[in-house]
Amino acid sequence: MRQNYTRFALRRTGQAVIVVLLAYVFTFFVISVLPGDPVTSTLRNPDNGFTEEEIARIVAYYGLDQPLLVQLWGSLTRFVVGDFGVSLRSNLPVADLIGDALPSTLALAGSALLVAVVLAALIAFGTQVLPVRYGQGLLRAFPSLFLSVPNFVIGLLLINVFAFGLGLFRIVDPESGWATFFAAVALGIPVSAQIAEVLITNLDHASSQEYASVARSRGLTQRRLFTRHLLKPSALPAVTVLALTVGELLGGSLITEAVFGRSGIGSIVQRAVASQDLPVLQAVVGLAAVVFVVVNLLADLAYPILDPRVDIEGNRKKGVPVIGDGDAAAPQPASVSSSASAIAAASPASDSPLKEEASIV
């Protein structure tokens, strides 16, 4: 099993590296086919103050006087070793610009991810535990509501209420704790909608299975059934959705930073687009691809550990999801011939689920 997982991890890692390189190559060619020569026109802009000697040195560095494939190879080799070039706007190393802004963006994205996971878990828990008359139906409508409201609208409302109204944070200090928290809330609310919807759907399915009915008949409360037997199998598809939402977090963080006035990657991208600073844009796109691919790679590697039924060799077996296949996105409990095995399948981590449930009655 360990050897199989090692081969699976190496194969997935190799695929991830190929995806990152292809994303960078695609970005390079998209920029290359743009009309005109933005790099040279930026260098010769009198406002930037480059001398002819500096322009010649930069052109030689980027290989702009060489064929396109030679430029691609040079750009790709520099990207692999972490050399992102020099900003055409500030004449500073791109790596330094990104390194100064990255901590702020990571703090915002990480906080937003935590807010999204906690909010989605609370909504999903409420839909399973609360009676219908106590707002369960309203909770089920929250994901659709969250998904329909853009994060910049939520951000403006939070600023109006908690900054201008209650004075919990100041716009002139966007890096403070409260400002970061409310920016994370604005970014995390729309992201939580997808996670909550997947959790609710899979919890409803798991709750209707035979092992859940048997557990209820033996006196298990709905809350204990949720925490001990329904949550783990239902949360597995949410791992995939959680990894896919990283792209939304990266894109949404750029907008949220602009709304809250934070100095992160978003402000760098905004200035790079306005000044056609292509080395900065290409570096940001490449790093975004790396982050997205790495997070999804970690999700792929974690899935076989969380769900032993996942076939990492890619061989189809009845009732066994294959990693990367549609079945793996919504794993179903394997068919069982008895109530005892049904409960055991629902809670593989329990030492003896039947004994545990029998002790309740």
Tab-separated table of C-alpha atoms in Angstrom:
chain	number	residue	atom	x	y	z
A	1	MET	CA	0.000	0.000	0.000
A	2	ARG	CA	2.834	2.385	0.873
A	3	GLN	CA	4.590	1.699	-2.429
A	4	ASN	CA	1.359	2.243	-4.352
A	5	TYR	CA	0.797	5.562	-2.585
A	6	THR	CA	4.379	6.636	-3.280
A	7	ARG	CA	3.934	5.948	-6.994
A	8	PHE	CA	0.623	7.775	-6.929
A	9	ALA	CA	2.182	10.801	-5.166
A	10	LEU	CA	5.087	10.958	-7.622
A	11	ARG	CA	2.737	10.685	-10.591
A	12	ARG	CA	0.497	13.458	-9.281
A	13	THR	CA	3.479	15.674	-8.483
A	14	GLY	CA	4.846	15.241	-12.004
A	15	GLN	CA	1.463	16.160	-13.463
A	16	ALA	CA	1.319	19.249	-11.243
A	17	VAL	CA	4.729	20.426	-12.440
A	18	ILE	CA	3.659	19.997	-16.065
A	19	VAL	CA	0.467	21.993	-15.451
A	20	VAL	CA	2.416	24.882	-13.903
A	21	LEU	CA	4.873	24.996	-16.797
A	22	LEU	CA	2.083	24.865	-19.376
A	23	ALA	CA	0.246	27.691	-17.594
A	24	TYR	CA	3.373	29.826	-17.695
A	25	VAL	CA	3.980	29.022	-21.385
A	26	PHE	CA	0.365	29.883	-22.202
A	27	THR	CA	0.679	33.216	-20.395
A	28	PHE	CA	3.914	33.974	-22.240
A	29	PHE	CA	2.359	33.364	-25.647
A	30	VAL	CA	-0.784	35.352	-24.800
A	31	ILE	CA	1.388	38.333	-23.896
A	32	SER	CA	3.575	37.812	-26.958
A	33	VAL	CA	0.686	37.920	-29.435
A	34	LEU	CA	-0.601	41.239	-28.089
A	35	PRO	CA	-0.396	43.982	-30.713
A	36	GLY	CA	2.605	46.264	-30.478
A	37	ASP	CA	5.575	45.932	-28.163
A	38	PRO	CA	4.456	46.982	-24.666
A	39	VAL	CA	7.897	46.326	-23.161
A	40	THR	CA	9.812	48.548	-25.561
A	41	SER	CA	7.122	51.236	-25.528
A	42	THR	CA	7.229	51.280	-21.736
A	43	LEU	CA	10.993	51.518	-21.687
A	44	ARG	CA	10.990	54.418	-24.139
A	45	ASN	CA	8.330	56.292	-22.204
A	46	PRO	CA	9.995	59.590	-21.125
A	47	ASP	CA	8.185	59.424	-17.782
A	48	ASN	CA	10.158	56.283	-16.826
A	49	GLY	CA	13.522	57.983	-17.377
A	50	PHE	CA	15.452	55.049	-18.893
A	51	THR	CA	18.609	55.890	-20.828
A	52	GLU	CA	19.424	54.195	-24.130
A	53	GLU	CA	22.113	52.147	-22.401
A	54	GLU	CA	19.638	50.911	-19.776
A	55	ILE	CA	17.066	50.117	-22.471
A	56	ALA	CA	19.642	48.102	-24.429
A	57	ARG	CA	20.638	46.186	-21.304
A	58	ILE	CA	17.007	45.340	-20.425
A	59	VAL	CA	16.242	44.303	-24.022
A	60	ALA	CA	19.261	42.005	-23.978
A	61	TYR	CA	18.257	40.600	-20.564
A	62	TYR	CA	14.759	39.647	-21.739
A	63	GLY	CA	16.033	38.581	-25.183
A	64	LEU	CA	13.604	40.862	-27.003
A	65	ASP	CA	15.961	40.913	-29.980
A	66	GLN	CA	15.870	37.097	-30.170
A	67	PRO	CA	13.301	34.710	-31.761
A	68	LEU	CA	10.154	33.998	-29.754
A	69	LEU	CA	11.158	30.468	-28.737
A	70	VAL	CA	14.506	31.727	-27.451
A	71	GLN	CA	12.656	34.346	-25.383
A	72	LEU	CA	10.336	31.640	-24.042
A	73	TRP	CA	13.224	29.402	-22.991
A	74	GLY	CA	15.001	32.233	-21.235
A	75	SER	CA	11.846	33.360	-19.460
A	76	LEU	CA	10.983	29.810	-18.423
A	77	THR	CA	14.448	29.024	-17.058
A	78	ARG	CA	14.429	32.268	-15.055
A	79	PHE	CA	10.989	31.462	-13.634
A	80	VAL	CA	12.068	27.963	-12.555
A	81	VAL	CA	14.977	29.339	-10.504
A	82	GLY	CA	12.859	32.141	-9.025
A	83	ASP	CA	14.239	34.985	-11.150
A	84	PHE	CA	11.196	37.046	-12.168
A	85	GLY	CA	13.131	39.874	-13.777
A	86	VAL	CA	12.960	43.609	-13.183
A	87	SER	CA	9.873	45.789	-13.037
A	88	LEU	CA	9.643	48.120	-16.023
A	89	ARG	CA	7.816	50.684	-13.904
A	90	SER	CA	9.928	50.893	-10.757
A	91	ASN	CA	13.172	49.309	-12.006
A	92	LEU	CA	13.113	47.047	-8.924
A	93	PRO	CA	13.365	43.240	-8.876
A	94	VAL	CA	9.930	41.695	-9.319
A	95	ALA	CA	10.724	39.134	-6.625
A	96	ASP	CA	11.236	41.939	-4.095
A	97	LEU	CA	7.952	43.625	-5.051
A	98	ILE	CA	6.000	40.381	-4.714
A	99	GLY	CA	7.835	39.397	-1.530
A	100	ASP	CA	6.873	42.668	0.163
A	101	ALA	CA	3.183	42.366	-0.797
A	102	LEU	CA	2.724	38.601	-0.424
A	103	PRO	CA	2.405	38.419	3.408
A	104	SER	CA	-0.591	40.774	3.393
A	105	THR	CA	-2.365	38.780	0.683
A	106	LEU	CA	-1.602	35.444	2.357
A	107	ALA	CA	-2.930	36.745	5.684
A	108	LEU	CA	-6.143	37.865	4.004
A	109	ALA	CA	-6.614	34.683	1.954
A	110	GLY	CA	-5.803	32.402	4.891
A	111	SER	CA	-8.190	34.237	7.203
A	112	ALA	CA	-10.911	34.192	4.548
A	113	LEU	CA	-10.463	30.441	4.073
A	114	LEU	CA	-10.834	29.895	7.816
A	115	VAL	CA	-13.970	32.061	7.894
A	116	ALA	CA	-15.420	30.157	4.922
A	117	VAL	CA	-14.800	26.721	6.460
A	118	VAL	CA	-16.194	27.674	9.885
A	119	LEU	CA	-19.268	29.357	8.388
A	120	ALA	CA	-19.968	26.440	6.041
A	121	ALA	CA	-19.596	23.923	8.882
A	122	LEU	CA	-21.979	25.883	11.111
A	123	ILE	CA	-24.595	26.120	8.369
A	124	ALA	CA	-24.316	22.419	7.548
A	125	PHE	CA	-24.493	21.494	11.250
A	126	GLY	CA	-27.610	23.616	11.701
A	127	THR	CA	-29.393	21.999	8.772
A	128	GLN	CA	-28.952	18.579	10.374
A	129	VAL	CA	-29.562	19.392	14.028
A	130	LEU	CA	-32.103	22.210	14.128
A	131	PRO	CA	-35.788	21.371	13.669
A	132	VAL	CA	-37.499	22.801	10.604
A	133	ARG	CA	-39.574	25.192	12.707
A	134	TYR	CA	-36.397	26.699	14.210
A	135	GLY	CA	-34.933	27.967	10.984
A	136	GLN	CA	-33.514	24.919	9.217
A	137	GLY	CA	-35.136	25.999	5.957
A	138	LEU	CA	-33.646	29.479	6.292
A	139	LEU	CA	-30.186	28.010	6.820
A	140	ARG	CA	-30.528	26.000	3.623
A	141	ALA	CA	-31.141	29.233	1.727
A	142	PHE	CA	-27.982	30.898	3.009
A	143	PRO	CA	-25.574	29.348	0.440
A	144	SER	CA	-27.635	30.665	-2.473
A	145	LEU	CA	-27.822	34.092	-0.836
A	146	PHE	CA	-24.085	34.206	-0.146
A	147	LEU	CA	-23.236	33.146	-3.682
A	148	SER	CA	-25.442	35.814	-5.239
A	149	VAL	CA	-23.847	38.765	-3.398
A	150	PRO	CA	-20.427	39.924	-4.709
A	151	ASN	CA	-17.678	40.219	-2.133
A	152	PHE	CA	-17.079	43.908	-2.867
A	153	VAL	CA	-20.720	44.650	-1.966
A	154	ILE	CA	-20.293	42.778	1.310
A	155	GLY	CA	-17.054	44.663	1.909
A	156	LEU	CA	-18.669	48.055	1.374
A	157	LEU	CA	-21.504	47.138	3.759
A	158	LEU	CA	-19.036	45.990	6.427
A	159	ILE	CA	-17.007	49.185	6.063
A	160	ASN	CA	-20.126	51.341	6.327
A	161	VAL	CA	-21.410	49.544	9.437
A	162	PHE	CA	-18.295	48.583	11.398
A	163	ALA	CA	-15.834	51.292	10.311
A	164	PHE	CA	-17.977	54.392	9.820
A	165	GLY	CA	-20.872	53.383	12.087
A	166	LEU	CA	-19.310	51.537	15.028
A	167	GLY	CA	-15.699	52.654	14.609
A	168	LEU	CA	-14.184	49.196	15.166
A	169	PHE	CA	-11.459	49.844	12.604
A	170	ARG	CA	-10.145	52.712	10.512
A	171	ILE	CA	-9.841	52.777	6.745
A	172	VAL	CA	-6.487	54.528	7.063
A	173	ASP	CA	-5.155	51.456	8.943
A	174	PRO	CA	-6.210	48.551	6.676
A	175	GLU	CA	-3.604	46.132	8.084
A	176	SER	CA	-4.986	46.202	11.634
A	177	GLY	CA	-6.525	43.111	13.202
A	178	TRP	CA	-10.157	44.222	12.931
A	179	ALA	CA	-9.678	45.485	9.377
A	180	THR	CA	-8.134	42.159	8.347
A	181	PHE	CA	-10.951	40.260	10.038
A	182	PHE	CA	-13.728	42.127	8.264
A	183	ALA	CA	-11.881	41.928	4.944
A	184	ALA	CA	-11.643	38.166	5.482
A	185	VAL	CA	-15.371	38.018	6.247
A	186	ALA	CA	-16.163	39.890	3.031
A	187	LEU	CA	-14.006	37.481	1.050
A	188	GLY	CA	-14.972	34.327	2.920
A	189	ILE	CA	-18.781	34.635	2.801
A	190	PRO	CA	-19.153	33.970	-0.969
A	191	VAL	CA	-16.535	31.205	-0.802
A	192	SER	CA	-18.394	29.466	2.040
A	193	ALA	CA	-21.479	29.048	-0.150
A	194	GLN	CA	-19.963	26.325	-2.337
A	195	ILE	CA	-18.509	24.417	0.619
A	196	ALA	CA	-21.778	24.604	2.563
A	197	GLU	CA	-23.846	23.456	-0.423
A	198	VAL	CA	-21.667	20.377	-0.941
A	199	LEU	CA	-21.725	19.559	2.777
A	200	ILE	CA	-25.501	19.901	3.028
A	201	THR	CA	-26.127	17.747	-0.055
A	202	ASN	CA	-23.836	14.953	1.128
A	203	LEU	CA	-25.117	15.124	4.706
A	204	ASP	CA	-28.684	14.752	3.452
A	205	HIS	CA	-27.648	11.738	1.394
A	206	ALA	CA	-25.710	10.127	4.243
A	207	SER	CA	-28.537	10.812	6.690
A	208	SER	CA	-30.959	8.851	4.501
A	209	GLN	CA	-28.761	5.733	4.374
A	210	GLU	CA	-29.485	2.493	6.183
A	211	TYR	CA	-26.707	2.826	8.733
A	212	ALA	CA	-28.088	6.210	9.848
A	213	SER	CA	-31.577	4.762	10.302
A	214	VAL	CA	-30.174	1.869	12.332
A	215	ALA	CA	-28.190	4.276	14.520
A	216	ARG	CA	-31.321	6.350	15.193
A	217	SER	CA	-33.327	3.246	16.024
A	218	ARG	CA	-30.743	2.340	18.667
A	219	GLY	CA	-31.224	5.704	20.401
A	220	LEU	CA	-28.381	7.757	18.928
A	221	THR	CA	-29.155	11.481	19.013
A	222	GLN	CA	-29.032	13.520	15.813
A	223	ARG	CA	-26.144	15.595	17.118
A	224	ARG	CA	-24.050	12.536	17.978
A	225	LEU	CA	-24.972	10.898	14.697
A	226	PHE	CA	-23.738	14.011	12.897
A	227	THR	CA	-20.403	14.265	14.692
A	228	ARG	CA	-19.571	10.533	14.835
A	229	HIS	CA	-20.924	9.064	11.607
A	230	LEU	CA	-22.181	11.619	9.081
A	231	LEU	CA	-19.556	14.351	9.099
A	232	LYS	CA	-16.460	12.432	7.989
A	233	PRO	CA	-17.844	10.723	4.848
A	234	SER	CA	-19.792	13.850	3.917
A	235	ALA	CA	-16.770	16.126	4.344
A	236	LEU	CA	-14.621	14.220	1.843
A	237	PRO	CA	-16.148	15.887	-1.257
A	238	ALA	CA	-15.726	19.228	0.484
A	239	VAL	CA	-11.952	18.684	0.393
A	240	THR	CA	-12.084	18.817	-3.410
A	241	VAL	CA	-14.343	21.878	-3.387
A	242	LEU	CA	-12.099	23.534	-0.799
A	243	ALA	CA	-9.091	23.109	-3.080
A	244	LEU	CA	-10.975	24.502	-6.062
A	245	THR	CA	-12.037	27.592	-4.117
A	246	VAL	CA	-8.406	28.650	-3.791
A	247	GLY	CA	-8.674	30.180	-7.253
A	248	GLU	CA	-11.695	32.176	-6.132
A	249	LEU	CA	-9.820	33.292	-3.027
A	250	LEU	CA	-6.885	34.499	-5.108
A	251	GLY	CA	-9.110	36.393	-7.522
A	252	GLY	CA	-11.390	37.747	-4.818
A	253	SER	CA	-8.491	38.918	-2.689
A	254	LEU	CA	-7.445	41.343	-5.427
A	255	ILE	CA	-10.880	43.008	-5.336
A	256	THR	CA	-11.141	42.905	-1.540
A	257	GLU	CA	-7.718	44.516	-1.162
A	258	ALA	CA	-8.826	47.363	-3.403
A	259	VAL	CA	-12.045	47.852	-1.402
A	260	PHE	CA	-10.290	47.868	1.981
A	261	GLY	CA	-7.205	49.734	0.741
A	262	ARG	CA	-4.757	46.939	1.571
A	263	SER	CA	-1.278	46.912	0.032
A	264	GLY	CA	-1.048	43.393	-1.316
A	265	ILE	CA	-0.712	41.551	-4.589
A	266	GLY	CA	-3.891	43.262	-5.787
A	267	SER	CA	-2.352	46.717	-5.687
A	268	ILE	CA	0.729	45.428	-7.519
A	269	VAL	CA	-1.421	43.903	-10.266
A	270	GLN	CA	-3.474	47.078	-10.551
A	271	ARG	CA	-0.383	49.216	-11.069
A	272	ALA	CA	1.184	46.659	-13.428
A	273	VAL	CA	-1.909	46.599	-15.646
A	274	ALA	CA	-2.104	50.396	-15.748
A	275	SER	CA	1.570	50.726	-16.709
A	276	GLN	CA	1.810	47.559	-18.861
A	277	ASP	CA	4.478	46.156	-16.568
A	278	LEU	CA	4.518	42.720	-18.193
A	279	PRO	CA	7.277	41.082	-16.088
A	280	VAL	CA	5.220	41.745	-12.968
A	281	LEU	CA	2.013	40.452	-14.555
A	282	GLN	CA	3.692	37.302	-15.818
A	283	ALA	CA	5.271	36.612	-12.437
A	284	VAL	CA	1.967	37.060	-10.603
A	285	VAL	CA	0.118	34.776	-13.018
A	286	GLY	CA	2.846	32.151	-12.710
A	287	LEU	CA	2.815	32.252	-8.911
A	288	ALA	CA	-0.991	32.088	-8.845
A	289	ALA	CA	-0.819	28.966	-11.005
A	290	VAL	CA	1.750	27.457	-8.636
A	291	VAL	CA	-0.417	28.126	-5.566
A	292	PHE	CA	-3.567	26.772	-7.198
A	293	VAL	CA	-1.876	23.615	-8.486
A	294	VAL	CA	-0.047	22.929	-5.211
A	295	VAL	CA	-3.244	23.230	-3.145
A	296	ASN	CA	-5.108	20.879	-5.490
A	297	LEU	CA	-2.145	18.495	-5.412
A	298	LEU	CA	-2.318	18.414	-1.608
A	299	ALA	CA	-6.039	17.657	-1.834
A	300	ASP	CA	-5.358	14.798	-4.245
A	301	LEU	CA	-2.683	13.382	-1.953
A	302	ALA	CA	-4.910	13.683	1.122
A	303	TYR	CA	-7.941	12.012	-0.452
A	304	PRO	CA	-6.628	8.409	-0.361
A	305	ILE	CA	-5.593	8.935	3.267
A	306	LEU	CA	-9.009	10.254	4.300
A	307	ASP	CA	-10.932	7.656	2.289
A	308	PRO	CA	-9.265	4.203	2.064
A	309	ARG	CA	-11.851	3.186	-0.577
A	310	VAL	CA	-10.202	5.472	-3.129
A	311	ASP	CA	-8.375	3.417	-5.756
A	312	ILE	CA	-5.085	5.217	-6.365
A	313	GLU	CA	-4.098	2.766	-9.085
A	314	GLY	CA	-7.001	3.780	-11.294
A	315	ASN	CA	-8.581	0.307	-11.436
A	316	ARG	CA	-12.361	0.396	-11.318
A	317	LYS	CA	-13.983	-1.771	-8.723
A	318	LYS	CA	-17.622	-1.944	-7.805
A	319	GLY	CA	-18.413	0.512	-5.020
A	320	VAL	CA	-14.867	1.936	-4.974
A	321	PRO	CA	-14.301	5.550	-6.116
A	322	VAL	CA	-11.309	6.243	-8.349
A	323	ILE	CA	-9.232	9.294	-7.519
A	324	GLY	CA	-9.762	12.016	-10.082
A	325	ASP	CA	-13.012	10.431	-11.266
A	326	GLY	CA	-16.465	11.871	-10.821
A	327	ASP	CA	-17.303	9.176	-8.301
A	328	ALA	CA	-14.565	10.432	-6.008
A	329	ALA	CA	-16.218	13.847	-5.788
A	330	ALA	CA	-19.265	12.314	-4.134
A	331	PRO	CA	-18.284	9.069	-2.392
A	332	GLN	CA	-21.133	6.826	-1.401
A	333	PRO	CA	-21.061	4.236	1.401
A	334	ALA	CA	-20.422	0.792	-0.024
A	335	SER	CA	-23.390	-1.556	-0.098
A	336	VAL	CA	-23.624	-3.724	3.014
A	337	SER	CA	-25.488	-6.829	3.927
A	338	SER	CA	-26.185	-6.049	7.558
A	339	SER	CA	-26.897	-3.126	9.826
A	340	ALA	CA	-23.705	-3.727	11.777
A	341	SER	CA	-21.480	-3.502	8.714
A	342	ALA	CA	-23.398	-0.426	7.586
A	343	ILE	CA	-22.569	1.416	10.785
A	344	ALA	CA	-18.956	0.243	10.599
A	345	ALA	CA	-18.683	1.565	7.050
A	346	ALA	CA	-20.017	4.918	8.189
A	347	SER	CA	-17.428	5.228	10.936
A	348	PRO	CA	-14.200	3.458	10.026
A	349	ALA	CA	-12.330	5.334	12.742
A	350	SER	CA	-14.501	3.876	15.535
A	351	ASP	CA	-13.164	0.846	17.342
A	352	SER	CA	-16.555	-0.784	17.612
A	353	PRO	CA	-19.501	1.335	16.478
A	354	LEU	CA	-22.087	-1.316	17.381
A	355	LYS	CA	-20.820	-1.550	20.935
A	356	GLU	CA	-20.826	2.210	21.198
A	357	GLU	CA	-24.410	2.509	20.010
A	358	ALA	CA	-25.540	-0.428	22.156
A	359	SER	CA	-24.195	1.308	25.242
A	360	ILE	CA	-26.576	4.200	24.638
A	361	VAL	CA	-29.777	2.179	24.879
